XYZ file of N, CA and C in Angstrom:
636
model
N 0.845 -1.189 0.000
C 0.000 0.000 0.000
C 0.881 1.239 0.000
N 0.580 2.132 -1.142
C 1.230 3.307 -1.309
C 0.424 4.713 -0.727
N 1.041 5.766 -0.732
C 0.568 7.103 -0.216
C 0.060 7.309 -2.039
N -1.200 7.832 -1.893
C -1.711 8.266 -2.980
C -1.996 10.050 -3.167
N -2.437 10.265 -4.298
C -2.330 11.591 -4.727
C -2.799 12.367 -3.017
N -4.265 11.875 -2.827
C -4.705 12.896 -1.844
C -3.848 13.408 -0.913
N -3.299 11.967 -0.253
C -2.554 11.944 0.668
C -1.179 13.008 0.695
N -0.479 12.925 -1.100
C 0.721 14.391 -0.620
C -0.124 15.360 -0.765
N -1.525 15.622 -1.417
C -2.154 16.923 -1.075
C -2.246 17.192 0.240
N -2.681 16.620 0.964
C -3.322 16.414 2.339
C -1.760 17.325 3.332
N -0.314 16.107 2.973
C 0.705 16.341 3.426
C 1.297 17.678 3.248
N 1.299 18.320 1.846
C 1.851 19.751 1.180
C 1.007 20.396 1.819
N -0.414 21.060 1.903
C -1.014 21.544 2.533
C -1.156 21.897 4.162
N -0.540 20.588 5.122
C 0.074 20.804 6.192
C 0.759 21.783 6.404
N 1.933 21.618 5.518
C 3.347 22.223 5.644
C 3.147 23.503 5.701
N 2.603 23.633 4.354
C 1.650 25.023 4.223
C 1.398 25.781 5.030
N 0.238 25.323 5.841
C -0.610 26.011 6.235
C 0.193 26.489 7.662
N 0.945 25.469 8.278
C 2.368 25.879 9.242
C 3.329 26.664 9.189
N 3.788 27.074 7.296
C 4.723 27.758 6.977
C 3.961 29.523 7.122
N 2.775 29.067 6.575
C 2.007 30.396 6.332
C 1.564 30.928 7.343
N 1.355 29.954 8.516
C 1.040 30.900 10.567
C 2.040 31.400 10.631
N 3.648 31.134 10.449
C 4.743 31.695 11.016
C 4.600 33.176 10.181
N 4.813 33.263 8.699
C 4.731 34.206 8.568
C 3.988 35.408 8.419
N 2.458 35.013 8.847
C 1.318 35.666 8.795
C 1.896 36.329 10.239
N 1.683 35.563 11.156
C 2.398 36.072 12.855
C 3.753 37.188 12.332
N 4.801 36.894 11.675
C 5.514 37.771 11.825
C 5.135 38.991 11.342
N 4.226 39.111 10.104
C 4.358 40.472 9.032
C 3.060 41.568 10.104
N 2.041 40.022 10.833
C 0.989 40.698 11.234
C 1.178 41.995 12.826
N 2.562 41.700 13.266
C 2.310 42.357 14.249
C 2.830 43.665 14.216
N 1.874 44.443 15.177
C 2.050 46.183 14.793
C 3.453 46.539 15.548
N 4.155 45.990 16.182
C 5.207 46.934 16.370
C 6.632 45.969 16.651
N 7.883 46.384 16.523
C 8.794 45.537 16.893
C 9.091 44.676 17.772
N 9.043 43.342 17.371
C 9.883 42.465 18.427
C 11.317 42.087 18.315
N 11.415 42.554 20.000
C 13.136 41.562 20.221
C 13.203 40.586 19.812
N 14.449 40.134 20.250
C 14.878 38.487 20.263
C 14.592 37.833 20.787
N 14.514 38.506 22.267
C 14.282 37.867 23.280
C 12.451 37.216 23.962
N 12.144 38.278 23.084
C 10.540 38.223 22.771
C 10.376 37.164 22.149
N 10.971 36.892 21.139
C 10.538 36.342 19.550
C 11.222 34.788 20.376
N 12.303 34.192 21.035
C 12.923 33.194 21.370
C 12.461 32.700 22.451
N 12.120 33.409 23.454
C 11.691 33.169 24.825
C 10.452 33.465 25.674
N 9.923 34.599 24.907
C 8.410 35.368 25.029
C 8.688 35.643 26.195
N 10.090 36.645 26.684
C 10.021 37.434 27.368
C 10.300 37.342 28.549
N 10.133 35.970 28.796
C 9.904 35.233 30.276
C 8.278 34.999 31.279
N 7.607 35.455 29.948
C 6.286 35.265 30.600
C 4.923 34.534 30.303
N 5.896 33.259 30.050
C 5.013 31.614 29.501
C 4.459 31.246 31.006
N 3.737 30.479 30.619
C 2.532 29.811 31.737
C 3.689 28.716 32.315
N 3.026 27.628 33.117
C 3.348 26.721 33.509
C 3.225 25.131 32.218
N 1.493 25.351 31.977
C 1.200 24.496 31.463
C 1.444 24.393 29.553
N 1.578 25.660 29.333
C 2.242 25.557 27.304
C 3.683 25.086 27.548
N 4.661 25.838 28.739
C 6.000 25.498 28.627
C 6.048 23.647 28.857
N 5.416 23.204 29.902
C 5.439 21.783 29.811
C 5.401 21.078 28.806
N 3.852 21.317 28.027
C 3.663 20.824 26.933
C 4.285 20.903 25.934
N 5.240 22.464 25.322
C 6.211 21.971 24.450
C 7.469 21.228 24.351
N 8.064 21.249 26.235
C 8.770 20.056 26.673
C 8.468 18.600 26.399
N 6.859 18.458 26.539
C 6.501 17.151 26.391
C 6.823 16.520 25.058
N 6.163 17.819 23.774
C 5.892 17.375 22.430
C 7.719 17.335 21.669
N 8.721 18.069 22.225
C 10.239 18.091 22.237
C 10.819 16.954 22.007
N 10.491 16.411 23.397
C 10.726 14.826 24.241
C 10.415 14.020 22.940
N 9.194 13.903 22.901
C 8.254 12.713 22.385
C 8.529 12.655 20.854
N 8.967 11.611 20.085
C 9.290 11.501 18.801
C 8.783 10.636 18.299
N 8.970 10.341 16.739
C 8.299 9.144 16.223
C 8.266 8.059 16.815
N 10.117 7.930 17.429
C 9.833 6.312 18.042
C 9.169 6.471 18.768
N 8.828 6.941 19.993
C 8.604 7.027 20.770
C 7.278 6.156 20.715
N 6.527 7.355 19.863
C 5.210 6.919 19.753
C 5.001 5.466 19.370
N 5.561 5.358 18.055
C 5.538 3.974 17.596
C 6.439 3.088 18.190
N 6.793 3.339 19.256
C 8.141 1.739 19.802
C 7.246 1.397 21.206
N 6.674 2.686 22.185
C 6.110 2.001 23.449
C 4.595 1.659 22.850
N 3.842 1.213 22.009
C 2.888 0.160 21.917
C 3.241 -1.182 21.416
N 4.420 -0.690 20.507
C 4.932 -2.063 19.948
C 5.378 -3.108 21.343
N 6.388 -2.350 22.010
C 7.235 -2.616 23.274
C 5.785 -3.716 24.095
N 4.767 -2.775 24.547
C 4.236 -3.456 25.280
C 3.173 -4.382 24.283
N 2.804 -4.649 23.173
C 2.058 -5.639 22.490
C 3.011 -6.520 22.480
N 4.541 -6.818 22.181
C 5.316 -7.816 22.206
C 5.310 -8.251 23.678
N 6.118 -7.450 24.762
C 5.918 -8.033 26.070
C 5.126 -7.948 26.987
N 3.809 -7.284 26.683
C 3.103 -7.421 27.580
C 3.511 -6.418 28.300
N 2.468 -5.952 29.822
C 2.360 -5.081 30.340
C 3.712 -5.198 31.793
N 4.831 -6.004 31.854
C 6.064 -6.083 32.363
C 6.407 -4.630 32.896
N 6.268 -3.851 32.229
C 7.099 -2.584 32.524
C 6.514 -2.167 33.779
N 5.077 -2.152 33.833
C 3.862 -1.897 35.620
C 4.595 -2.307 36.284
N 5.133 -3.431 36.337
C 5.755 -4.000 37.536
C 6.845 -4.083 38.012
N 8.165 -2.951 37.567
C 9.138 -2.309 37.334
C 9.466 -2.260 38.847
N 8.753 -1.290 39.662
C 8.650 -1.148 40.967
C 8.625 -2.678 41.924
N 8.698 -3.500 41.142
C 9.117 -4.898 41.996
C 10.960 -5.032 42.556
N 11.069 -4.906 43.683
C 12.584 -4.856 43.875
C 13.234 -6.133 43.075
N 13.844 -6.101 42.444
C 14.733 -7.235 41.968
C 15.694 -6.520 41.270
N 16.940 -7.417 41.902
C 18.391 -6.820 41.889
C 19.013 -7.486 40.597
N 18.390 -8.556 39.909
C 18.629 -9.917 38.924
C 18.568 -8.982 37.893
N 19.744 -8.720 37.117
C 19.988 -8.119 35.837
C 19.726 -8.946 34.097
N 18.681 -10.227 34.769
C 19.044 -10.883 33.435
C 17.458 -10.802 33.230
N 16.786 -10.364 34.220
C 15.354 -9.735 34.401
C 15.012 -8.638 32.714
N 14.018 -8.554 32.442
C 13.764 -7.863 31.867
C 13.634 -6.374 32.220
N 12.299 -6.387 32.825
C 12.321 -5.030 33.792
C 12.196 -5.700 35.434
N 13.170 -4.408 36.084
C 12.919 -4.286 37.631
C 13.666 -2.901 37.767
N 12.929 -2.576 38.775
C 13.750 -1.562 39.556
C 15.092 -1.734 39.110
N 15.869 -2.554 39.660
C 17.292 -2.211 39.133
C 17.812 -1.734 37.815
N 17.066 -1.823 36.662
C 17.565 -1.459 35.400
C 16.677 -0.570 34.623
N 15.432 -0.574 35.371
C 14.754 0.840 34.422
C 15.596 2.089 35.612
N 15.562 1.947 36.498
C 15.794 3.028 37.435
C 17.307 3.628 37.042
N 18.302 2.614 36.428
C 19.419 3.703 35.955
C 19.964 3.947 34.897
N 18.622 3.437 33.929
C 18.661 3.456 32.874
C 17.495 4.955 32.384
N 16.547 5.142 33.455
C 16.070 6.837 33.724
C 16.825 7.416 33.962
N 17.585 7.694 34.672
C 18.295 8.314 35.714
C 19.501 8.999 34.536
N 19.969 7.900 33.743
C 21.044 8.816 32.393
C 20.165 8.883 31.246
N 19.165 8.810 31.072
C 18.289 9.055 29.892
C 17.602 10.581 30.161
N 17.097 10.346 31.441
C 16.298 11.874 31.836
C 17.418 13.118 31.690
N 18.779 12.684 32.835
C 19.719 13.352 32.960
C 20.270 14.524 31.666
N 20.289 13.292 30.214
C 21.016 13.775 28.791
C 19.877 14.903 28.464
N 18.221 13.822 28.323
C 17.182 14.932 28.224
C 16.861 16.094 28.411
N 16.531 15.998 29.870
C 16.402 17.162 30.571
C 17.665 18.299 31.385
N 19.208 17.853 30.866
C 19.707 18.811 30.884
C 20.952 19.127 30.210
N 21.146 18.272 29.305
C 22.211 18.669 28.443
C 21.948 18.611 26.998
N 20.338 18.712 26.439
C 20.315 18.882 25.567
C 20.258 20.324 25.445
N 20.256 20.900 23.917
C 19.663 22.082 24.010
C 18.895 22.611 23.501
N 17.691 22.185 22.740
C 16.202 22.022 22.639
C 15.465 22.065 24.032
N 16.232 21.142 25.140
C 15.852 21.287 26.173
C 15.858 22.574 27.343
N 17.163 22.259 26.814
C 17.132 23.840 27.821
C 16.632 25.149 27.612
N 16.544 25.485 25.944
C 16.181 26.376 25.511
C 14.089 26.389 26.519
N 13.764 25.684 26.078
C 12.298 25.467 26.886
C 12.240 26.057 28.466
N 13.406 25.899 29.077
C 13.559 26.555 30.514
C 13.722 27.872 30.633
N 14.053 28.483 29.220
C 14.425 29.770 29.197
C 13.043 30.779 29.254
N 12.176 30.206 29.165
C 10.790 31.251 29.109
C 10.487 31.407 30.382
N 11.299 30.443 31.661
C 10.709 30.601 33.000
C 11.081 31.704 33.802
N 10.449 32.357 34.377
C 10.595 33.244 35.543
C 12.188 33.405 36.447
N 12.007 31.595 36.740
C 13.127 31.970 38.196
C 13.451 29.918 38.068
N 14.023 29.702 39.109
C 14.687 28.151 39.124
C 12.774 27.263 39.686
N 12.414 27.936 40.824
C 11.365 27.093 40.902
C 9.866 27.150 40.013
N 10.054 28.091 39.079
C 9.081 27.798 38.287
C 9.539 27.137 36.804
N 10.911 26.786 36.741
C 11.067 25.756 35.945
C 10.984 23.874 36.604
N 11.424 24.440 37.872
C 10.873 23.103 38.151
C 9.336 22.238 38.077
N 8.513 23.551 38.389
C 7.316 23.154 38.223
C 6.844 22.559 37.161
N 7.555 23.384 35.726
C 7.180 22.852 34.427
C 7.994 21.306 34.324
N 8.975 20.901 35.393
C 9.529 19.802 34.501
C 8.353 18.927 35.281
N 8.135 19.064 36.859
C 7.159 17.509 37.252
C 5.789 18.173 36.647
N 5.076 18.957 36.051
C 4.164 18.669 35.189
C 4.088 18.102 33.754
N 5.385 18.424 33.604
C 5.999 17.728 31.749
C 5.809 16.151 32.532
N 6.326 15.551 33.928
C 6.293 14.080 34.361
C 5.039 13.558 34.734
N 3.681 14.473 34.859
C 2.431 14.215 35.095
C 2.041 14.393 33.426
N 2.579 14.756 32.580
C 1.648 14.467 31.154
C 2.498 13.230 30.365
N 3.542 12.735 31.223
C 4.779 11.543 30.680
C 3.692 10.596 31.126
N 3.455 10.735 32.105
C 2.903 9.272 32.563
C 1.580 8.953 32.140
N 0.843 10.289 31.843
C -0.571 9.962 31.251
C 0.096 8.961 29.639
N 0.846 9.540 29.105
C 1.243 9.422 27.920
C 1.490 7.909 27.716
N 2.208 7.775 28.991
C 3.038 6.024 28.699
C 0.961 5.596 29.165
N 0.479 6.035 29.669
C -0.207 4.704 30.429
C -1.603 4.808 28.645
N -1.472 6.048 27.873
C -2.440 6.151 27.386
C -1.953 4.930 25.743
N -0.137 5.085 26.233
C 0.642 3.923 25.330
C 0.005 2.540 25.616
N -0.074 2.139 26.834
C -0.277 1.595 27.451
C -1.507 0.590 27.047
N -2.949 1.588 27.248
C -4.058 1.244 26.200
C -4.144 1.001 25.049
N -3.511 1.580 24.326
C -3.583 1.537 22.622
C -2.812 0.129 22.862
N -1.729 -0.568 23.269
C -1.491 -1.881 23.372
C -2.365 -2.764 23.378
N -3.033 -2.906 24.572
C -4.373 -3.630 25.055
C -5.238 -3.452 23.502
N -5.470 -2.271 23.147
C -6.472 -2.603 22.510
C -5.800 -3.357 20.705
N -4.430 -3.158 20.576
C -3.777 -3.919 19.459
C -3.605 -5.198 19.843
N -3.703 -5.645 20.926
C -3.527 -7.641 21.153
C -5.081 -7.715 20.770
N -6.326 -6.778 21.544
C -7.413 -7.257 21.565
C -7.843 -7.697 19.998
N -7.768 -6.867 19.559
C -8.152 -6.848 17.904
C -7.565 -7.889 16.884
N -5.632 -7.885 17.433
C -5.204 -8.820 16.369
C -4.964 -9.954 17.085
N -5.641 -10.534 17.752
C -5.288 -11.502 18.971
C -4.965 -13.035 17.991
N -5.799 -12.958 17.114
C -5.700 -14.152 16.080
C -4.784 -13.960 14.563
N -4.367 -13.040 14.582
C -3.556 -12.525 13.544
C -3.043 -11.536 14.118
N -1.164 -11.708 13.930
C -0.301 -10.617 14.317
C 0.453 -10.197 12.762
N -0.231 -8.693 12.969
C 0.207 -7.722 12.002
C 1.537 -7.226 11.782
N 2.426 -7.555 12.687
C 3.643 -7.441 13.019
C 4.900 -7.881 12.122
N 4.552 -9.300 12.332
C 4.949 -10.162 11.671
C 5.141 -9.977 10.260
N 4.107 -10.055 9.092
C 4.545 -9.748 8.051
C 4.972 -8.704 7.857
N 4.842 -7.329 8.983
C 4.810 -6.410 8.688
C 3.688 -5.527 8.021
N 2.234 -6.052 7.798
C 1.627 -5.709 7.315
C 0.633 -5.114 8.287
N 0.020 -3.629 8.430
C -0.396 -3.001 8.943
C -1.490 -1.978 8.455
N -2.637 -2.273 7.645
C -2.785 -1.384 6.379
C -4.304 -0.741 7.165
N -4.767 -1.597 7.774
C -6.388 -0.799 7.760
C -6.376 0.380 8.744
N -5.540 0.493 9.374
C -5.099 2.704 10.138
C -3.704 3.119 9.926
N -3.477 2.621 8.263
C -2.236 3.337 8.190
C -2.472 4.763 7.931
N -3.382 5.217 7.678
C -3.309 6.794 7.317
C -3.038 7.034 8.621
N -4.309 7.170 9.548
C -4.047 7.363 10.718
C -2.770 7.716 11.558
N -1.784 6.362 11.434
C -0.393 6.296 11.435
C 0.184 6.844 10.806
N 0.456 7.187 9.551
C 1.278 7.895 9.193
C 0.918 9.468 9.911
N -0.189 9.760 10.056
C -0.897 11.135 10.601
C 0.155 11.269 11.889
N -0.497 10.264 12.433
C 0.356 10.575 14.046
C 1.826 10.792 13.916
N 2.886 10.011 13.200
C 4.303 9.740 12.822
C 4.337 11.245 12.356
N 3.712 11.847 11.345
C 3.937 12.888 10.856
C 3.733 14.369 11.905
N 2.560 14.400 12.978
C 2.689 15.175 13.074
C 3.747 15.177 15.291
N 4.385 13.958 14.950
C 5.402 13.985 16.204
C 6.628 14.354 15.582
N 6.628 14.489 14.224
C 8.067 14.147 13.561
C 8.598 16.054 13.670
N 7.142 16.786 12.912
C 7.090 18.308 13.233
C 7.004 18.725 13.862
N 7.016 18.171 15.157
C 6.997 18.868 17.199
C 8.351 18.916 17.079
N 8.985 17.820 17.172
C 10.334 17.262 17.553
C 11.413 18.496 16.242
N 11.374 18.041 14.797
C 12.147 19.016 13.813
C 11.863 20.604 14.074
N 10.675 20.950 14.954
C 10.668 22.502 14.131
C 11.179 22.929 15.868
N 11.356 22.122 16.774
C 12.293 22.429 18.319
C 13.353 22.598 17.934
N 13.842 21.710 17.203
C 15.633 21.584 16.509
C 15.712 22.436 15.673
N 14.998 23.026 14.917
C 15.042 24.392 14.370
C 15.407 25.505 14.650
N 14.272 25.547 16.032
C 14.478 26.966 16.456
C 15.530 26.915 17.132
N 15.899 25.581 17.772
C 17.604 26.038 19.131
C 18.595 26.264 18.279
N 18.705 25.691 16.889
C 19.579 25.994 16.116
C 19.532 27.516 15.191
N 18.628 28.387 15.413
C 18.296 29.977 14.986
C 18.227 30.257 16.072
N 18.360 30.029 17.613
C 18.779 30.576 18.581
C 20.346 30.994 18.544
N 21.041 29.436 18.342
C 22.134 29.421 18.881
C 22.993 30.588 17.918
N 22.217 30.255 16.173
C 22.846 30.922 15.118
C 23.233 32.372 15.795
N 22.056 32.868 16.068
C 21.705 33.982 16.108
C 22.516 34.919 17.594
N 22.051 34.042 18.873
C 23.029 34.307 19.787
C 25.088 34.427 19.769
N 24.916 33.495 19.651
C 26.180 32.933 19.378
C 27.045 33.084 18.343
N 26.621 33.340 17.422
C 27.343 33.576 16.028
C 27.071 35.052 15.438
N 25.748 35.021 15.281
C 25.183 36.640 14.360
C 26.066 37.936 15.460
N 25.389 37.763 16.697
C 25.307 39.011 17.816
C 26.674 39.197 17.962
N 27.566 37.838 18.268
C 29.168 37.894 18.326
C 29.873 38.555 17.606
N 29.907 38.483 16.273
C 30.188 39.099 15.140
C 29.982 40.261 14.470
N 28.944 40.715 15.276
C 27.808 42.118 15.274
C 29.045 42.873 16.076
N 28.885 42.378 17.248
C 29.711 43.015 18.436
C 31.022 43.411 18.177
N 31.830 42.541 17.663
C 33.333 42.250 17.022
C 33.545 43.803 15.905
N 32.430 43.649 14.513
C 32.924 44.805 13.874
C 32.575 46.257 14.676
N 31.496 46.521 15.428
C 30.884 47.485 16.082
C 32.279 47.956 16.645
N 32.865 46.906 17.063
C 33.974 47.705 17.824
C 35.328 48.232 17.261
């Protein structure tokens, strides 16, 4: 099964209509914005948008598509994580999701810089914290809502696994929908830290350098 005509209409028209908010927003507003406006909004983002674009940052194609796969192959194992077991040949336990979070969150949440850039709209240190354990109250809705969509892929293909041949056709639009629009959360974050950094780091430097 191929993507048919509608479908790159459907796709070009996306792009579109995304390319054409940015620049409708820029030409439309009546008076100058900074940089700092335009990169950070100033410092005066909510709690709950800054989370959420942390969340949608985070969250990538695999993501989406690997934790239903993850749990339709093994089953719901991961719930029971919180079982102490020290046995490393275990699948999941405490011992190996816990420090295997611990340098995954770590790279995430503070040495990327997509990531950090997201902290920059906050106020002060404790109202970025706030945004990260609410970004961990919409993680967990997320895994558990992964979670369901599992359940309901054994329920359905319980007698035929789609997996296997690889064949997946009756919500591939669907799928490709979802793939497509985690793929443009995740690319247009890496965008902007990279017209941050351009712009900080390189443009202003160089600005500064001949000025003087």
């Amino acid at each position: 099964m191929y993507l048919g005509l509608i479908d790159y209409i459907v796709l070009i028209l996306l792009l579109i209509l995304s390319c054409g908010t940015g620049i409708y927003r820029g030409y439309s507003r009546s008076q100058q914005v900074s940089s700092k406006q335009f990169l950070i909004a100033d410092g005066q983002m909510k709690i709950i948008p800054t989370a959420m674009s942390l969340l949608a940052t985070l969250k990538s194609p695999a993501s989406l598509l690997g934790m239903p796969v993850e749990f339709y192959y093994y089953g719901t194992m991961l719930i029971y994580c919180n079982i102490v077991n020290f046995d490393p040949s275990i699948r999941y336990t405490m011992w190996n999701i816990f420090i295997s979070v611990i340098f995954s969150s770590t790279a995430q949440y503070a040495c990327i810089q997509t990531q950090a850039q997201r902290y920059m709209p906050a106020k002060d240190t404790k109202f970025a914290q706030k945004v990260v354990w609410t970004n961990y109250v919409m993680l967990v809705f997320m895994h558990i809502l992964s979670l369901c969509i599992r359940c309901l892929l054994y329920n359905k293909y319980s007698q035929c696994d789609p997996f296997q041949p690889k064949l997946f056709l009756d919500e591939i639009n669907l799928s490709i929908a979802c793939m497509l629009n985690a793929t443009l959360s995740t690319f247009s974050s890496g965008t902007n830290s990279m017209a941050t950094v351009i712009l900080e780091d390189i443009s202003k430097q160089l600005t500064k350098k001949h000025s003087m």
